[in-house]
PDB file of C-alpha atoms in Angstrom:
ATOM      1  CA  MET A   6      13.056   3.024 -50.516  1.00  0.00           C
ATOM      2  CA  THR A   7      13.320  -0.915 -50.022  1.00  0.00           C
ATOM      3  CA  MET A   8      17.037  -0.419 -48.473  1.00  0.00           C
ATOM      4  CA  LEU A   9      15.202   1.811 -45.833  1.00  0.00           C
ATOM      5  CA  LYS A  10      12.535  -0.572 -45.160  1.00  0.00           C
ATOM      6  CA  THR A  11      15.080  -3.316 -44.601  1.00  0.00           C
ATOM      7  CA  THR A  12      17.142  -1.154 -42.598  1.00  0.00           C
ATOM      8  CA  ILE A  13      13.971  -0.322 -40.284  1.00  0.00           C
ATOM      9  CA  ALA A  14      13.098  -3.797 -39.939  1.00  0.00           C
ATOM     10  CA  LEU A  15      16.581  -5.031 -39.179  1.00  0.00           C
ATOM     11  CA  LEU A  16      16.676  -2.478 -36.377  1.00  0.00           C
ATOM     12  CA  LEU A  17      13.487  -3.293 -34.824  1.00  0.00           C
ATOM     13  CA  LEU A  18      14.426  -6.905 -35.059  1.00  0.00           C
ATOM     14  CA  ALA A  19      17.593  -5.898 -32.828  1.00  0.00           C
ATOM     15  CA  ILE A  20      15.922  -4.084 -30.346  1.00  0.00           C
ATOM     16  CA  PRO A  21      14.349  -7.384 -28.674  1.00  0.00           C
ATOM     17  CA  VAL A  22      17.746  -8.651 -28.752  1.00  0.00           C
ATOM     18  CA  LEU A  23      19.604  -5.690 -27.091  1.00  0.00           C
ATOM     19  CA  ALA A  24      16.831  -5.857 -24.418  1.00  0.00           C
ATOM     20  CA  VAL A  25      17.777  -9.255 -23.453  1.00  0.00           C
ATOM     21  CA  ALA A  26      21.674  -8.573 -23.350  1.00  0.00           C
ATOM     22  CA  GLU A  27      23.373  -9.243 -19.811  1.00  0.00           C
ATOM     23  CA  LEU A  28      25.181  -5.910 -18.230  1.00  0.00           C
ATOM     24  CA  PRO A  29      28.829  -7.227 -17.237  1.00  0.00           C
ATOM     25  CA  PRO A  30      29.184  -7.657 -13.378  1.00  0.00           C
ATOM     26  CA  PRO A  31      30.100  -4.701 -11.510  1.00  0.00           C
ATOM     27  CA  THR A  32      34.123  -3.902 -10.632  1.00  0.00           C
ATOM     28  CA  PRO A  33      35.155  -3.931  -7.072  1.00  0.00           C
ATOM     29  CA  ALA A  34      35.593  -0.207  -7.275  1.00  0.00           C
ATOM     30  CA  GLN A  35      31.886   0.023  -8.510  1.00  0.00           C
ATOM     31  CA  ALA A  36      30.518  -2.496  -5.916  1.00  0.00           C
ATOM     32  CA  GLN A  37      32.345  -0.257  -3.299  1.00  0.00           C
ATOM     33  CA  LEU A  38      31.041   2.953  -4.556  1.00  0.00           C
ATOM     34  CA  ALA A  39      27.612   1.574  -4.716  1.00  0.00           C
ATOM     35  CA  ALA A  40      27.564   0.312  -1.191  1.00  0.00           C
ATOM     36  CA  GLU A  41      28.825   3.597  -0.080  1.00  0.00           C
ATOM     37  CA  LYS A  42      26.377   5.640  -1.767  1.00  0.00           C
ATOM     38  CA  LYS A  43      23.756   2.920  -0.359  1.00  0.00           C
ATOM     39  CA  ALA A  44      25.071   3.772   3.129  1.00  0.00           C
ATOM     40  CA  LYS A  45      24.624   7.309   2.474  1.00  0.00           C
ATOM     41  CA  ALA A  46      21.263   7.306   1.342  1.00  0.00           C
ATOM     42  CA  GLN A  47      20.356   4.909   4.561  1.00  0.00           C
ATOM     43  CA  ALA A  48      22.256   7.781   6.900  1.00  0.00           C
ATOM     44  CA  ALA A  49      20.075  10.409   5.271  1.00  0.00           C
ATOM     45  CA  ALA A  50      16.981   8.600   5.517  1.00  0.00           C
ATOM     46  CA  GLU A  51      17.601   8.158   9.379  1.00  0.00           C
ATOM     47  CA  LYS A  52      18.638  11.589   9.699  1.00  0.00           C
ATOM     48  CA  ASP A  53      15.227  12.719   7.997  1.00  0.00           C
ATOM     49  CA  LYS A  54      13.274  10.569  10.239  1.00  0.00           C
ATOM     50  CA  GLN A  55      14.942  11.608  13.298  1.00  0.00           C
ATOM     51  CA  ALA A  56      14.158  15.322  12.336  1.00  0.00           C
ATOM     52  CA  LEU A  57      10.435  14.346  11.556  1.00  0.00           C
ATOM     53  CA  LEU A  58      10.179  12.856  15.137  1.00  0.00           C
ATOM     54  CA  ALA A  59      11.586  15.799  16.609  1.00  0.00           C
ATOM     55  CA  SER A  60       9.289  18.099  15.089  1.00  0.00           C
ATOM     56  CA  MET A  61       6.244  15.836  15.838  1.00  0.00           C
ATOM     57  CA  ASP A  62       7.378  15.930  19.449  1.00  0.00           C
ATOM     58  CA  ALA A  63       7.637  19.490  19.250  1.00  0.00           C
ATOM     59  CA  LEU A  64       4.261  20.330  17.659  1.00  0.00           C
ATOM     60  CA  THR A  65       2.709  17.781  20.377  1.00  0.00           C
ATOM     61  CA  ALA A  66       4.332  19.658  23.177  1.00  0.00           C
ATOM     62  CA  ARG A  67       3.154  22.952  21.910  1.00  0.00           C
ATOM     63  CA  TRP A  68      -0.356  21.677  21.081  1.00  0.00           C
ATOM     64  CA  ARG A  69      -0.724  20.246  24.985  1.00  0.00           C
ATOM     65  CA  GLY A  70       0.877  23.089  26.356  1.00  0.00           C
ATOM     66  CA  ARG A  71      -1.867  25.341  24.732  1.00  0.00           C
ATOM     67  CA  ALA A  72      -4.604  23.081  25.510  1.00  0.00           C
ATOM     68  CA  ALA A  73      -5.220  23.957  28.951  1.00  0.00           C
ATOM     69  CA  THR A  74      -5.309  27.457  28.405  1.00  0.00           C
ATOM     70  CA  GLU A  75      -7.712  27.128  25.388  1.00  0.00           C
ATOM     71  CA  GLY A  76     -10.054  24.924  27.126  1.00  0.00           C
ATOM     72  CA  TRP A  77      -9.361  21.817  24.907  1.00  0.00           C
ATOM     73  CA  GLU A  78     -10.055  18.420  26.011  1.00  0.00           C
ATOM     74  CA  LEU A  79      -6.437  16.669  26.798  1.00  0.00           C
ATOM     75  CA  ASN A  80      -6.219  13.027  26.622  1.00  0.00           C
ATOM     76  CA  PRO A  81      -3.207  11.083  27.775  1.00  0.00           C
ATOM     77  CA  PRO A  82      -0.614  10.206  24.966  1.00  0.00           C
ATOM     78  CA  VAL A  83      -1.104   6.728  23.325  1.00  0.00           C
ATOM     79  CA  ALA A  84       1.802   4.730  23.746  1.00  0.00           C
ATOM     80  CA  VAL A  85       2.844   3.312  20.525  1.00  0.00           C
ATOM     81  CA  ALA A  86       3.700  -0.224  20.443  1.00  0.00           C
ATOM     82  CA  ALA A  87       5.968  -2.734  18.113  1.00  0.00           C
ATOM     83  CA  PRO A  88       4.138  -3.726  15.282  1.00  0.00           C
ATOM     84  CA  LEU A  89       2.052  -6.963  15.728  1.00  0.00           C
ATOM     85  CA  PRO A  90       4.158 -10.249  14.390  1.00  0.00           C
ATOM     86  CA  ALA A  91       1.089 -10.973  11.845  1.00  0.00           C
ATOM     87  CA  LEU A  92       1.464  -7.557  10.299  1.00  0.00           C
ATOM     88  CA  ALA A  93       5.225  -7.567   9.725  1.00  0.00           C
ATOM     89  CA  GLN A  94       5.127 -11.043   8.198  1.00  0.00           C
ATOM     90  CA  PRO A  95       4.504 -11.176   4.602  1.00  0.00           C
ATOM     91  CA  ASN A  96       0.835 -11.597   3.489  1.00  0.00           C
ATOM     92  CA  THR A  97       0.990 -15.382   1.780  1.00  0.00           C
ATOM     93  CA  GLN A  98      -1.103 -18.144   2.315  1.00  0.00           C
ATOM     94  CA  THR A  99       0.213 -21.628   3.018  1.00  0.00           C
ATOM     95  CA  SER A 100      -2.713 -23.236   1.283  1.00  0.00           C
ATOM     96  CA  ALA A 101      -6.118 -22.516  -0.623  1.00  0.00           C
ATOM     97  CA  ALA A 102      -8.562 -20.311   1.368  1.00  0.00           C
ATOM     98  CA  GLY A 103      -5.726 -20.450   4.038  1.00  0.00           C
ATOM     99  CA  GLN A 104      -7.248 -23.700   5.551  1.00  0.00           C
ATOM    100  CA  PRO A 105      -4.574 -26.176   6.594  1.00  0.00           C
ATOM    101  CA  GLY A 106      -4.070 -28.327   3.588  1.00  0.00           C
ATOM    102  CA  GLY A 107      -6.873 -26.527   1.700  1.00  0.00           C
ATOM    103  CA  VAL A 108      -9.494 -28.740   3.500  1.00  0.00           C
ATOM    104  CA  MET A 109     -12.282 -27.061   5.612  1.00  0.00           C
ATOM    105  CA  GLY A 110     -12.144 -28.086   9.147  1.00  0.00           C
ATOM    106  CA  PRO A 111     -15.182 -29.423  11.283  1.00  0.00           C
ATOM    107  CA  ALA A 112     -16.372 -26.311  12.346  1.00  0.00           C
ATOM    108  CA  ALA A 113     -16.413 -24.774   8.794  1.00  0.00           C
ATOM    109  CA  LYS A 114     -18.266 -27.789   7.492  1.00  0.00           C
ATOM    110  CA  ASP A 115     -20.871 -27.829  10.133  1.00  0.00           C
ATOM    111  CA  ALA A 116     -21.347 -23.831  10.018  1.00  0.00           C
ATOM    112  CA  PRO A 117     -25.002 -23.095   8.279  1.00  0.00           C
ATOM    113  CA  LEU A 118     -24.687 -21.540   4.485  1.00  0.00           C
ATOM    114  CA  THR A 119     -26.291 -18.395   4.626  1.00  0.00           C
ATOM    115  CA  SER A 120     -26.268 -16.032   1.546  1.00  0.00           C
ATOM    116  CA  GLU A 121     -28.509 -13.120   0.437  1.00  0.00           C
ATOM    117  CA  LYS A 122     -28.132 -14.112  -2.984  1.00  0.00           C
ATOM    118  CA  SER A 123     -29.508 -17.767  -2.775  1.00  0.00           C
ATOM    119  CA  GLY A 124     -32.004 -16.433  -0.446  1.00  0.00           C
ATOM    120  CA  THR A 125     -30.843 -18.347   2.791  1.00  0.00           C
ATOM    121  CA  ALA A 126     -30.144 -15.187   4.490  1.00  0.00           C
ATOM    122  CA  ALA A 127     -32.242 -12.006   5.373  1.00  0.00           C
ATOM    123  CA  PRO A 128     -31.463  -9.103   2.998  1.00  0.00           C
ATOM    124  CA  SER A 129     -29.253  -6.353   4.362  1.00  0.00           C
ATOM    125  CA  GLU A 130     -30.510  -3.333   5.973  1.00  0.00           C
ATOM    126  CA  ASP A 131     -29.014  -1.164   3.177  1.00  0.00           C
ATOM    127  CA  VAL A 132     -30.565  -2.695   0.249  1.00  0.00           C
ATOM    128  CA  LYS A 133     -32.338  -0.222  -2.314  1.00  0.00           C
ATOM    129  CA  THR A 134     -36.213  -0.638  -2.370  1.00  0.00           C
ATOM    130  CA  ARG A 135     -35.884   1.109  -5.798  1.00  0.00           C
ATOM    131  CA  PRO A 136     -33.406   2.372  -8.518  1.00  0.00           C
ATOM    132  CA  THR A 137     -31.894   5.698  -7.371  1.00  0.00           C
ATOM    133  CA  LEU A 138     -33.023   8.325  -9.403  1.00  0.00           C
ATOM    134  CA  THR A 139     -30.033  10.391 -11.404  1.00  0.00           C
ATOM    135  CA  TYR A 140     -31.766  13.648 -10.847  1.00  0.00           C
ATOM    136  CA  PRO A 141     -32.967  15.486  -7.766  1.00  0.00           C
ATOM    137  CA  GLN A 142     -36.755  15.037  -7.214  1.00  0.00           C
ATOM    138  CA  LYS A 143     -39.024  17.852  -7.559  1.00  0.00           C
ATOM    139  CA  LYS A 144     -41.031  18.878  -4.272  1.00  0.00           C
TER     140      LYS A 144
END
């Protein structure tokens, strides 16, 4: 029984060592195969994207064709612009609270401090006046 416990203990100690072990770098053939696989996946994704766009265009054309006969309100199509640069960039801050150098500017320092919690602002319109009941009221 002691031998079994010792073997299990050694196996449990070996697991983290095996998890940290590094794999050998891929051979040139493996790297080429991985690049080809990635290119195929990108081509398939692009083909699927084009098929989706085509089906969306066909559906839109069919709906717009029926709109006049069905009496539906027909608005002009909305042009889709490129994404805004601010949305394409990663969402990271350069400093604390997004302020230059982490220091508030003069406009922020001069702004009045208002807070419902501290009582320096009026309560919101959606503040509850009493606790909500967990069961419906009887009429």
